[in-house]
Amino acid sequence: MVNLAQGQPQWSGAMFDLVFDRSQGSIRPLMGYPGAAYLGESIHGGLGNAVLSPDLRWGIMLNSVVADDSSPAYLASTAEPGNRLTSLPIYSSAVWNSDSSAFALLSAGGDRIVVYGRKNEGDWAQLSAIEVEPSHLSRKLLAIDMLGSCIWFTYVSGEAGQTQPLMRLEWNNGRASQIGESGTFTSMFDIKAAEGPTWLLADNSRNQVIRLKLIQATGDVATDLWESSIIYSRMDGELLSVAPGSGGHYWTSWRISPMDVDGAPSYRLIRHANMDGEQAEITLDSPANSISAVPGTRFLRLQRDASTGQILYFSDEATLELFFVPAALPATGVGQ
Amino acid sequence: MKLVCLLNLFLLSSVPLLSQGNFPFSIRIQQPDVIASVSNGAVLTFNVPQGRSESLVVNLTYLGSGSVNFASRPDLLGSTAFELIDVPAAPIQLSNGQNYRFGVRYTPRSSALVSSQITLPYTETLTAANGATSTATGQLLLQFNGTSPEFVVSYLTPELVNVTPLAPGAPISFPPAPVNGTATYVISIVNRGTGAGELRSITLAGEEFSIAGLPLLPLNLPAASEIRFNLRFQPNSAGTKIAQLTVTTANGSSTFSIDGLGFEPRFAYELISAEEVRTINPGETISFGEALPGETATLQILIRNVNPISTTLPTISVFGTGFALSENPGTRTLRPGESVGFFIQALVGQIGSQRGRLRIGDDAFDLLLLGSGAQLRYSYSSSGSGSINLPANGSIFFPASVIGSPKTSIVTVRNSGIAEANIINISLSDVNTAFALTDLPTLPARLAPGGELSFGIRFSPTAAGTTSVTLRVDGTTFTLAGSASALPALPRYRFTLSSGPVPALTQPAIGIELLEPYPVAVNGVLSLLQEASGFVNDPSVRFANGSQSINFSIAANSRQAIFANGSSFIRFQTGSVAGDLILSATFGAGGAILPDANQEIVRMTVAPGAPRILSFFVNQAANALGLQLTGLTTSRSVTKLDIELTPLDGFTLAQTKFSIDLEGESFVWFRSSQSQSFGGIFTLQIPLFFSQSGNDSSAQVSNLIQSIASVQVTLTNESGSSSAASVSLR
């Protein structure tokens, strides 16, 4: 017989999300719930940038607005943002893995990648640091795998329409190897697949989502085209990014060309449910630059404008209801 | 001529050469039309023009009682210009009453005075009464003078220095004369003969020549006398001009050819300044350069006579404020090649260009003087009007505006000086008026010479009546004045949302529309007011801009309100608390509030309802479950939490369902200040602790929670219960 005893209920207010408010240079909680939410007062300010982990527990903090290797960057817990867990040697851009257990940093010169991993709660350590040749090329970090052992990146070209190779950097051999694919890669994430490590990759140059599978026996990477992601031709639309959904499906973000020359473009989010072609969509009036899941919810977060930090949420359920977050901070007195 | 001749004869005969006491003759002098008696010994004078002859008959009539005998012919001694004619043969004897005639003819060889004498001896025999005979001798004596006029034509140069006699037919050549000028010769006609002569006529044939000062003709010109008149040459154009002068006298006519050359007078000019000496031509601009106001600039002009003759300078004059002549040479005459100079002084009276004109006869030069420094000139233009000059201390009037309907004028500041200007400040004396400056340039502003800047003045009256303000552009001021009439009444309007119930946690959109267009632009504020049932408002009740009010505008003559987001709709959050949401609008135009006689409001009601579970999680430990649920209760109350555990097959729970009374805790929480930041949304964490008793299959499970398949919860309040939320643990 199993007996049950109830503990004392704990009441609190609902904090739905945690975001970096670029306009205020601070990390702020989202109070309430989509539909009745607002940005609470800063829990940590004076930041030039912050990249929060997917589980919102950790943040890569940068005091300077300009990100270069001399800018003081550090890692902190969002519960104690003022307590630096470790200083970070370089910072230009950062990417977290999906379970918030590792992150990779790219130097401002694009020639150095450093990976940090969390061994235990609050115990972060540098896993590796690798110089990437040639040093004069700009690079863009796309993803890091769940183990922190593999990093995907591509080169960044200043020329429109210029395709670049997809690069894979593995700690085992410490060398960056080029995957056969070339394109204009905007976003990448890993998905849980029975057959092993798998990633989805958005290729803006071909308007395609590409699937990459690691063949564990050989260490090779196989690629194929994710057919359900082909929505528009290059004449009609432009694939901006791909992002994971909350239920095993994924989302693509599109810019739709106007029908007439003087018309304004529209923007759409398309859900590719179950990867079998079933789709649903949301129409927006501006591009969704960043799509990410709100941990512990069925909501996705859209940060549409990186400069103002305007945030939307939409329910990754059947209703696909879209919610805005009021822009200004009400004088609530909440927060630190 | 006869009359003249006889007249002279009589005059001279009054001077007898001999006594007439015993001269037995009467002497008659006969000409065809005249008979005159003279005494013996008379002096008779001929005055005959050369080339002609005159004669007379001397008729002696014997007056005695005897007889008289002329033994010989008259004897003529003297000038050969005289000759006897028709002399009877001698001897001749006459008795009383008988006549003795002979003729005398005068043919002048020159105009000199000549003389001759005629003598005629006679013997008179008288017989007295007693018969005695006596004889007496005597002689006739007549003296003749011969005169003749001689006309000489000559001309004198204007200076009356040189006299040039003219032979008949000789040319009279004038010196070159300027077109429209005058060259004058004095024509002299002198009678240098010994007798008077008739000057009958003087005629001139030919244009551009004229005669002046001529006496009335004909006239008798005595010997050694003269008449003078002017012969003028007045060319109307350049070129050689000819004419003929005909002088008719007793001696006949003489014609003289006249010629003259007309020319366009010309001078050469040189400009002499401190920097240069250069030739200037009529029509050019003479620049004095730059000088500061109050300073004088001076230039010298040299005039050189490049005409073939001495030429009189024309009048030299200057026009234009600040320009003056000095050392004006006047109308003096310059010899060919001769130069003379004068000065022009220019006094700078103002900043900017100062223009004048120098005139030398028909030649003209523009004068330009630049006053150094910047000079700002102001003008303004309003809609539909051209540019209007705006003097310092001038006014710009904005007439008959409508409240809320701004009117704009554009003020232009132009630097008409020749130095850069700096404008430091453009401002209004009072910023809290209906006037506002728009499109101001970045100050301080530099204005190069000829450059300009503009800015706007917007008059947006907020009340009926007249208002004014002072516009300052650095130290220069202007008056801005305007008037406005009252606004028309605000028309009725409507919201795009209706009053009624509204769910919590929604974000509806609302718009505003006037039922009739309004003639002026309207600004307004849409307000969101929350009247919570429990008197605790939800801070999330906001518009998308984060505020409980948002501005909108309605363009003139339109109906649709456009919000600050550029859309005709604005979304707001209904929040999480039961109560009313009241949406209302205020309107204004031009800064004035528009009275709203038909105010509309939208009252939306979030009803109190059963709780909703928004999210539910279960954290698992070895022998405990942590339930975490986020819920919504619009009434801000929760009375009960029902928990239902579903064991795995084969496991037995002592209790699968149980309720937790939350009424008291809910009351405490929702009355706390901490809860007020979250409205009706709350998070509840409840730990469940598991323990084992008895002997069943669960005893084999070291981790007791592994016996739980799922957890389901339901919230309840006074309005009802929520839908169940469950979490599967396996």
PDB file of C-alpha atoms in Angstrom, chain B residues 32-272:
ATOM      1  CA  PRO B  32      19.601 159.078-120.745  1.00  0.00           C
ATOM      2  CA  ASP B  33      17.288 159.680-117.872  1.00  0.00           C
ATOM      3  CA  VAL B  34      18.826 162.578-116.080  1.00  0.00           C
ATOM      4  CA  ILE B  35      19.802 166.102-116.928  1.00  0.00           C
ATOM      5  CA  ALA B  36      21.740 168.190-114.484  1.00  0.00           C
ATOM      6  CA  SER B  37      23.326 171.603-114.607  1.00  0.00           C
ATOM      7  CA  VAL B  38      26.780 172.097-113.337  1.00  0.00           C
ATOM      8  CA  SER B  39      29.110 174.979-113.143  1.00  0.00           C
ATOM      9  CA  ASN B  40      32.238 175.411-115.073  1.00  0.00           C
ATOM     10  CA  GLY B  41      35.039 173.777-113.269  1.00  0.00           C
ATOM     11  CA  ALA B  42      32.812 171.188-111.694  1.00  0.00           C
ATOM     12  CA  VAL B  43      34.153 167.841-110.675  1.00  0.00           C
ATOM     13  CA  LEU B  44      32.099 165.016-111.969  1.00  0.00           C
ATOM     14  CA  THR B  45      32.494 161.489-110.642  1.00  0.00           C
ATOM     15  CA  PHE B  46      31.731 158.226-112.329  1.00  0.00           C
ATOM     16  CA  ASN B  47      31.171 155.099-110.279  1.00  0.00           C
ATOM     17  CA  VAL B  48      31.018 152.186-112.622  1.00  0.00           C
ATOM     18  CA  PRO B  49      31.645 148.541-111.918  1.00  0.00           C
ATOM     19  CA  GLN B  50      34.512 147.095-113.755  1.00  0.00           C
ATOM     20  CA  GLY B  51      33.777 145.611-117.069  1.00  0.00           C
ATOM     21  CA  ARG B  52      31.167 148.125-117.851  1.00  0.00           C
ATOM     22  CA  SER B  53      31.151 151.664-119.269  1.00  0.00           C
ATOM     23  CA  GLU B  54      29.130 154.682-118.524  1.00  0.00           C
ATOM     24  CA  SER B  55      28.908 157.879-120.597  1.00  0.00           C
ATOM     25  CA  LEU B  56      27.374 161.319-120.384  1.00  0.00           C
ATOM     26  CA  VAL B  57      26.781 164.189-122.653  1.00  0.00           C
ATOM     27  CA  VAL B  58      28.133 167.635-121.875  1.00  0.00           C
ATOM     28  CA  ASN B  59      25.775 170.159-123.388  1.00  0.00           C
ATOM     29  CA  LEU B  60      26.968 173.753-123.531  1.00  0.00           C
ATOM     30  CA  THR B  61      24.345 176.332-124.315  1.00  0.00           C
ATOM     31  CA  TYR B  62      25.647 179.787-125.273  1.00  0.00           C
ATOM     32  CA  LEU B  63      23.899 182.343-123.182  1.00  0.00           C
ATOM     33  CA  GLY B  64      25.620 185.455-124.516  1.00  0.00           C
ATOM     34  CA  SER B  65      24.422 187.986-126.964  1.00  0.00           C
ATOM     35  CA  GLY B  66      27.382 187.712-129.228  1.00  0.00           C
ATOM     36  CA  SER B  67      28.860 184.736-130.670  1.00  0.00           C
ATOM     37  CA  VAL B  68      31.312 182.260-129.477  1.00  0.00           C
ATOM     38  CA  ASN B  69      33.800 180.246-131.409  1.00  0.00           C
ATOM     39  CA  PHE B  70      35.394 176.974-130.514  1.00  0.00           C
ATOM     40  CA  ALA B  71      38.500 176.757-132.514  1.00  0.00           C
ATOM     41  CA  SER B  72      39.433 173.234-131.453  1.00  0.00           C
ATOM     42  CA  ARG B  73      38.065 170.085-129.994  1.00  0.00           C
ATOM     43  CA  PRO B  74      37.955 169.613-126.250  1.00  0.00           C
ATOM     44  CA  ASP B  75      41.168 168.449-124.834  1.00  0.00           C
ATOM     45  CA  LEU B  76      41.178 165.481-122.449  1.00  0.00           C
ATOM     46  CA  LEU B  77      44.063 165.040-120.130  1.00  0.00           C
ATOM     47  CA  GLY B  78      44.391 162.366-117.470  1.00  0.00           C
ATOM     48  CA  SER B  79      43.329 158.772-117.095  1.00  0.00           C
ATOM     49  CA  THR B  80      42.699 156.909-120.199  1.00  0.00           C
ATOM     50  CA  ALA B  81      39.686 155.372-118.551  1.00  0.00           C
ATOM     51  CA  PHE B  82      37.937 158.440-119.807  1.00  0.00           C
ATOM     52  CA  GLU B  83      37.452 159.224-123.425  1.00  0.00           C
ATOM     53  CA  LEU B  84      35.633 161.845-125.439  1.00  0.00           C
ATOM     54  CA  ILE B  85      33.018 160.718-127.754  1.00  0.00           C
ATOM     55  CA  ASP B  86      30.812 162.329-130.271  1.00  0.00           C
ATOM     56  CA  VAL B  87      32.918 165.451-130.435  1.00  0.00           C
ATOM     57  CA  PRO B  88      31.884 167.788-133.256  1.00  0.00           C
ATOM     58  CA  ALA B  89      34.463 168.899-135.675  1.00  0.00           C
ATOM     59  CA  ALA B  90      36.058 172.268-134.986  1.00  0.00           C
ATOM     60  CA  PRO B  91      35.787 175.116-135.413  1.00  0.00           C
ATOM     61  CA  ILE B  92      32.336 175.757-134.399  1.00  0.00           C
ATOM     62  CA  GLN B  93      30.645 179.095-133.817  1.00  0.00           C
ATOM     63  CA  LEU B  94      27.649 179.515-131.722  1.00  0.00           C
ATOM     64  CA  SER B  95      25.226 182.292-131.303  1.00  0.00           C
ATOM     65  CA  ASN B  96      22.908 182.871-128.481  1.00  0.00           C
ATOM     66  CA  GLY B  97      20.994 179.815-127.573  1.00  0.00           C
ATOM     67  CA  GLN B  98      22.935 177.492-129.668  1.00  0.00           C
ATOM     68  CA  ASN B  99      24.468 174.373-128.165  1.00  0.00           C
ATOM     69  CA  TYR B 100      27.750 172.577-128.278  1.00  0.00           C
ATOM     70  CA  ARG B 101      27.715 168.898-127.264  1.00  0.00           C
ATOM     71  CA  PHE B 102      30.188 166.199-126.761  1.00  0.00           C
ATOM     72  CA  GLY B 103      30.274 162.989-124.863  1.00  0.00           C
ATOM     73  CA  VAL B 104      32.501 161.560-122.167  1.00  0.00           C
ATOM     74  CA  ARG B 105      32.732 157.847-121.524  1.00  0.00           C
ATOM     75  CA  TYR B 106      34.250 156.139-118.506  1.00  0.00           C
ATOM     76  CA  THR B 107      35.393 152.588-118.684  1.00  0.00           C
ATOM     77  CA  PRO B 108      37.106 151.550-115.431  1.00  0.00           C
ATOM     78  CA  ARG B 109      40.167 149.461-115.819  1.00  0.00           C
ATOM     79  CA  SER B 110      40.371 148.772-112.115  1.00  0.00           C
ATOM     80  CA  SER B 111      38.684 149.776-108.967  1.00  0.00           C
ATOM     81  CA  ALA B 112      41.236 152.486-108.362  1.00  0.00           C
ATOM     82  CA  LEU B 113      40.278 156.127-108.299  1.00  0.00           C
ATOM     83  CA  VAL B 114      41.189 157.753-111.588  1.00  0.00           C
ATOM     84  CA  SER B 115      40.854 161.324-112.738  1.00  0.00           C
ATOM     85  CA  SER B 116      40.857 163.269-115.927  1.00  0.00           C
ATOM     86  CA  GLN B 117      40.291 166.868-116.992  1.00  0.00           C
ATOM     87  CA  ILE B 118      38.571 168.280-120.046  1.00  0.00           C
ATOM     88  CA  THR B 119      39.303 171.718-121.270  1.00  0.00           C
ATOM     89  CA  LEU B 120      37.631 173.505-124.179  1.00  0.00           C
ATOM     90  CA  PRO B 121      38.883 176.945-125.055  1.00  0.00           C
ATOM     91  CA  TYR B 122      36.542 179.424-126.648  1.00  0.00           C
ATOM     92  CA  THR B 123      36.486 182.957-127.953  1.00  0.00           C
ATOM     93  CA  GLU B 124      33.453 185.149-127.451  1.00  0.00           C
ATOM     94  CA  THR B 125      32.803 188.031-129.688  1.00  0.00           C
ATOM     95  CA  LEU B 126      30.423 190.608-128.461  1.00  0.00           C
ATOM     96  CA  THR B 127      29.021 193.485-130.325  1.00  0.00           C
ATOM     97  CA  ALA B 128      28.069 196.327-128.263  1.00  0.00           C
ATOM     98  CA  ALA B 129      25.114 198.422-128.836  1.00  0.00           C
ATOM     99  CA  ASN B 130      27.332 200.795-130.461  1.00  0.00           C
ATOM    100  CA  GLY B 131      28.455 198.163-132.721  1.00  0.00           C
ATOM    101  CA  ALA B 132      31.750 197.806-131.164  1.00  0.00           C
ATOM    102  CA  THR B 133      33.070 194.401-131.202  1.00  0.00           C
ATOM    103  CA  SER B 134      34.955 192.893-128.438  1.00  0.00           C
ATOM    104  CA  THR B 135      36.338 189.480-127.902  1.00  0.00           C
ATOM    105  CA  ALA B 136      37.028 187.524-124.848  1.00  0.00           C
ATOM    106  CA  THR B 137      38.485 184.086-124.377  1.00  0.00           C
ATOM    107  CA  GLY B 138      37.851 181.487-121.867  1.00  0.00           C
ATOM    108  CA  GLN B 139      37.655 177.829-121.489  1.00  0.00           C
ATOM    109  CA  LEU B 140      35.349 175.155-120.286  1.00  0.00           C
ATOM    110  CA  LEU B 141      36.918 173.123-117.572  1.00  0.00           C
ATOM    111  CA  LEU B 142      35.403 169.964-116.256  1.00  0.00           C
ATOM    112  CA  GLN B 143      37.161 167.437-114.039  1.00  0.00           C
ATOM    113  CA  PHE B 144      36.096 163.771-113.946  1.00  0.00           C
ATOM    114  CA  ASN B 145      36.808 161.212-111.267  1.00  0.00           C
ATOM    115  CA  GLY B 146      36.288 157.570-111.931  1.00  0.00           C
ATOM    116  CA  THR B 147      35.472 155.087-109.193  1.00  0.00           C
ATOM    117  CA  SER B 148      34.455 151.441-109.202  1.00  0.00           C
ATOM    118  CA  PRO B 149      33.386 148.963-106.535  1.00  0.00           C
ATOM    119  CA  GLU B 150      35.299 145.752-106.048  1.00  0.00           C
ATOM    120  CA  PHE B 151      33.922 142.965-103.875  1.00  0.00           C
ATOM    121  CA  VAL B 152      36.199 140.486-102.219  1.00  0.00           C
ATOM    122  CA  VAL B 153      34.828 137.367-100.530  1.00  0.00           C
ATOM    123  CA  SER B 154      36.896 135.718 -97.868  1.00  0.00           C
ATOM    124  CA  TYR B 155      36.364 133.501 -94.854  1.00  0.00           C
ATOM    125  CA  LEU B 156      37.715 133.500 -91.407  1.00  0.00           C
ATOM    126  CA  THR B 157      38.419 130.566 -89.190  1.00  0.00           C
ATOM    127  CA  PRO B 158      36.398 130.355 -86.035  1.00  0.00           C
ATOM    128  CA  GLU B 159      39.145 131.929 -84.068  1.00  0.00           C
ATOM    129  CA  LEU B 160      39.044 134.898 -86.510  1.00  0.00           C
ATOM    130  CA  VAL B 161      42.699 134.508 -86.931  1.00  0.00           C
ATOM    131  CA  ASN B 162      43.192 133.550 -90.480  1.00  0.00           C
ATOM    132  CA  VAL B 163      41.464 135.313 -93.315  1.00  0.00           C
ATOM    133  CA  THR B 164      41.412 133.400 -96.522  1.00  0.00           C
ATOM    134  CA  PRO B 165      40.397 135.358 -99.615  1.00  0.00           C
ATOM    135  CA  LEU B 166      38.407 133.465-102.108  1.00  0.00           C
ATOM    136  CA  ALA B 167      38.699 133.745-105.793  1.00  0.00           C
ATOM    137  CA  PRO B 168      35.452 133.161-107.588  1.00  0.00           C
ATOM    138  CA  GLY B 169      34.786 129.468-107.704  1.00  0.00           C
ATOM    139  CA  ALA B 170      37.329 128.772-105.045  1.00  0.00           C
ATOM    140  CA  PRO B 171      36.372 126.095-102.502  1.00  0.00           C
ATOM    141  CA  ILE B 172      35.517 126.713 -98.905  1.00  0.00           C
ATOM    142  CA  SER B 173      36.707 123.678 -97.032  1.00  0.00           C
ATOM    143  CA  PHE B 174      35.479 123.210 -93.504  1.00  0.00           C
ATOM    144  CA  PRO B 175      37.523 121.299 -91.017  1.00  0.00           C
ATOM    145  CA  PRO B 176      35.986 117.965 -89.987  1.00  0.00           C
ATOM    146  CA  ALA B 177      33.061 118.494 -87.732  1.00  0.00           C
ATOM    147  CA  PRO B 178      31.531 115.960 -85.355  1.00  0.00           C
ATOM    148  CA  VAL B 179      28.171 114.604 -86.248  1.00  0.00           C
ATOM    149  CA  ASN B 180      25.564 116.864 -84.725  1.00  0.00           C
ATOM    150  CA  GLY B 181      28.323 119.318 -83.938  1.00  0.00           C
ATOM    151  CA  THR B 182      28.930 122.627 -85.621  1.00  0.00           C
ATOM    152  CA  ALA B 183      31.849 124.117 -87.474  1.00  0.00           C
ATOM    153  CA  THR B 184      31.525 127.771 -88.341  1.00  0.00           C
ATOM    154  CA  TYR B 185      33.326 130.021 -90.738  1.00  0.00           C
ATOM    155  CA  VAL B 186      32.792 133.733 -90.849  1.00  0.00           C
ATOM    156  CA  ILE B 187      32.255 134.851 -94.413  1.00  0.00           C
ATOM    157  CA  SER B 188      33.404 138.385 -95.106  1.00  0.00           C
ATOM    158  CA  ILE B 189      32.421 140.435 -98.169  1.00  0.00           C
ATOM    159  CA  VAL B 190      34.537 143.555 -98.432  1.00  0.00           C
ATOM    160  CA  ASN B 191      34.109 146.396-100.973  1.00  0.00           C
ATOM    161  CA  ARG B 192      37.669 147.295-101.476  1.00  0.00           C
ATOM    162  CA  GLY B 193      36.912 149.384-104.553  1.00  0.00           C
ATOM    163  CA  THR B 194      36.596 153.141-104.723  1.00  0.00           C
ATOM    164  CA  GLY B 195      32.917 153.281-105.237  1.00  0.00           C
ATOM    165  CA  ALA B 196      29.937 151.846-103.588  1.00  0.00           C
ATOM    166  CA  GLY B 197      28.605 148.680-104.976  1.00  0.00           C
ATOM    167  CA  GLU B 198      25.358 146.810-104.675  1.00  0.00           C
ATOM    168  CA  LEU B 199      25.377 143.461-102.849  1.00  0.00           C
ATOM    169  CA  ARG B 200      22.348 141.867-104.279  1.00  0.00           C
ATOM    170  CA  SER B 201      22.006 138.380-102.935  1.00  0.00           C
ATOM    171  CA  ILE B 202      23.758 135.551-101.125  1.00  0.00           C
ATOM    172  CA  THR B 203      22.373 132.101-101.649  1.00  0.00           C
ATOM    173  CA  LEU B 204      23.381 128.669-100.290  1.00  0.00           C
ATOM    174  CA  ALA B 205      22.574 125.390-101.984  1.00  0.00           C
ATOM    175  CA  GLY B 206      23.197 122.241-100.031  1.00  0.00           C
ATOM    176  CA  GLU B 207      22.070 120.496 -96.862  1.00  0.00           C
ATOM    177  CA  GLU B 208      23.841 120.400 -93.565  1.00  0.00           C
ATOM    178  CA  PHE B 209      25.236 123.890 -94.181  1.00  0.00           C
ATOM    179  CA  SER B 210      23.512 127.102 -93.162  1.00  0.00           C
ATOM    180  CA  ILE B 211      23.938 130.858 -93.094  1.00  0.00           C
ATOM    181  CA  ALA B 212      23.386 133.010 -90.074  1.00  0.00           C
ATOM    182  CA  GLY B 213      23.680 136.732 -89.400  1.00  0.00           C
ATOM    183  CA  LEU B 214      23.091 137.828 -92.935  1.00  0.00           C
ATOM    184  CA  PRO B 215      21.817 141.478 -93.366  1.00  0.00           C
ATOM    185  CA  LEU B 216      18.811 142.230 -95.411  1.00  0.00           C
ATOM    186  CA  LEU B 217      19.664 142.221 -99.084  1.00  0.00           C
ATOM    187  CA  PRO B 218      20.078 143.874-101.457  1.00  0.00           C
ATOM    188  CA  LEU B 219      22.166 146.626 -99.951  1.00  0.00           C
ATOM    189  CA  ASN B 220      24.598 149.206-101.183  1.00  0.00           C
ATOM    190  CA  LEU B 221      27.954 148.552 -99.773  1.00  0.00           C
ATOM    191  CA  PRO B 222      30.112 151.645 -99.680  1.00  0.00           C
ATOM    192  CA  ALA B 223      33.682 151.486-100.634  1.00  0.00           C
ATOM    193  CA  ALA B 224      35.973 150.171 -97.965  1.00  0.00           C
ATOM    194  CA  SER B 225      33.158 148.664 -96.012  1.00  0.00           C
ATOM    195  CA  GLU B 226      32.336 145.085 -95.172  1.00  0.00           C
ATOM    196  CA  ILE B 227      29.578 142.805 -94.199  1.00  0.00           C
ATOM    197  CA  ARG B 228      30.024 139.513 -92.367  1.00  0.00           C
ATOM    198  CA  PHE B 229      27.857 136.514 -91.790  1.00  0.00           C
ATOM    199  CA  ASN B 230      28.340 133.005 -90.488  1.00  0.00           C
ATOM    200  CA  LEU B 231      28.501 129.962 -92.614  1.00  0.00           C
ATOM    201  CA  ARG B 232      27.878 126.865 -90.537  1.00  0.00           C
ATOM    202  CA  PHE B 233      28.566 123.253 -91.146  1.00  0.00           C
ATOM    203  CA  GLN B 234      26.339 120.942 -89.100  1.00  0.00           C
ATOM    204  CA  PRO B 235      26.730 117.381 -90.312  1.00  0.00           C
ATOM    205  CA  ASN B 236      23.913 115.054 -89.525  1.00  0.00           C
ATOM    206  CA  SER B 237      25.961 112.013 -90.328  1.00  0.00           C
ATOM    207  CA  ALA B 238      29.462 110.976 -91.031  1.00  0.00           C
ATOM    208  CA  GLY B 239      30.869 111.560 -94.495  1.00  0.00           C
ATOM    209  CA  THR B 240      31.802 114.295 -96.935  1.00  0.00           C
ATOM    210  CA  LYS B 241      29.214 117.014 -97.406  1.00  0.00           C
ATOM    211  CA  ILE B 242      29.149 119.612-100.159  1.00  0.00           C
ATOM    212  CA  ALA B 243      27.255 122.818-100.906  1.00  0.00           C
ATOM    213  CA  GLN B 244      27.500 125.986-102.998  1.00  0.00           C
ATOM    214  CA  LEU B 245      27.548 129.584-101.884  1.00  0.00           C
ATOM    215  CA  THR B 246      26.610 132.181-104.478  1.00  0.00           C
ATOM    216  CA  VAL B 247      27.315 135.870-103.911  1.00  0.00           C
ATOM    217  CA  THR B 248      25.729 138.270-106.387  1.00  0.00           C
ATOM    218  CA  THR B 249      26.962 141.864-106.507  1.00  0.00           C
ATOM    219  CA  ALA B 250      26.911 144.709-108.946  1.00  0.00           C
ATOM    220  CA  ASN B 251      29.949 143.153-110.412  1.00  0.00           C
ATOM    221  CA  GLY B 252      28.194 139.913-111.076  1.00  0.00           C
ATOM    222  CA  SER B 253      27.842 136.563-109.369  1.00  0.00           C
ATOM    223  CA  SER B 254      30.513 134.424-107.804  1.00  0.00           C
ATOM    224  CA  THR B 255      29.921 130.848-106.732  1.00  0.00           C
ATOM    225  CA  PHE B 256      32.020 129.077-104.184  1.00  0.00           C
ATOM    226  CA  SER B 257      32.023 125.360-103.569  1.00  0.00           C
ATOM    227  CA  ILE B 258      31.799 124.270 -99.948  1.00  0.00           C
ATOM    228  CA  ASP B 259      32.841 120.987 -98.564  1.00  0.00           C
ATOM    229  CA  GLY B 260      33.072 119.529 -95.134  1.00  0.00           C
ATOM    230  CA  LEU B 261      33.680 116.171 -93.509  1.00  0.00           C
ATOM    231  CA  GLY B 262      31.346 114.962 -90.827  1.00  0.00           C
ATOM    232  CA  PHE B 263      32.700 112.403 -88.385  1.00  0.00           C
ATOM    233  CA  GLU B 264      31.565 110.554 -85.364  1.00  0.00           C
ATOM    234  CA  PRO B 265      33.528 111.999 -82.507  1.00  0.00           C
ATOM    235  CA  ARG B 266      35.366 109.431 -80.528  1.00  0.00           C
ATOM    236  CA  PHE B 267      37.394 109.299 -77.393  1.00  0.00           C
ATOM    237  CA  ALA B 268      39.506 106.596 -75.912  1.00  0.00           C
ATOM    238  CA  TYR B 269      39.268 105.865 -72.219  1.00  0.00           C
ATOM    239  CA  GLU B 270      41.660 104.440 -69.759  1.00  0.00           C
ATOM    240  CA  LEU B 271      40.945 103.327 -66.253  1.00  0.00           C
ATOM    241  CA  ILE B 272      43.666 104.035 -63.753  1.00  0.00           C
TER     242      ILE B 272
END
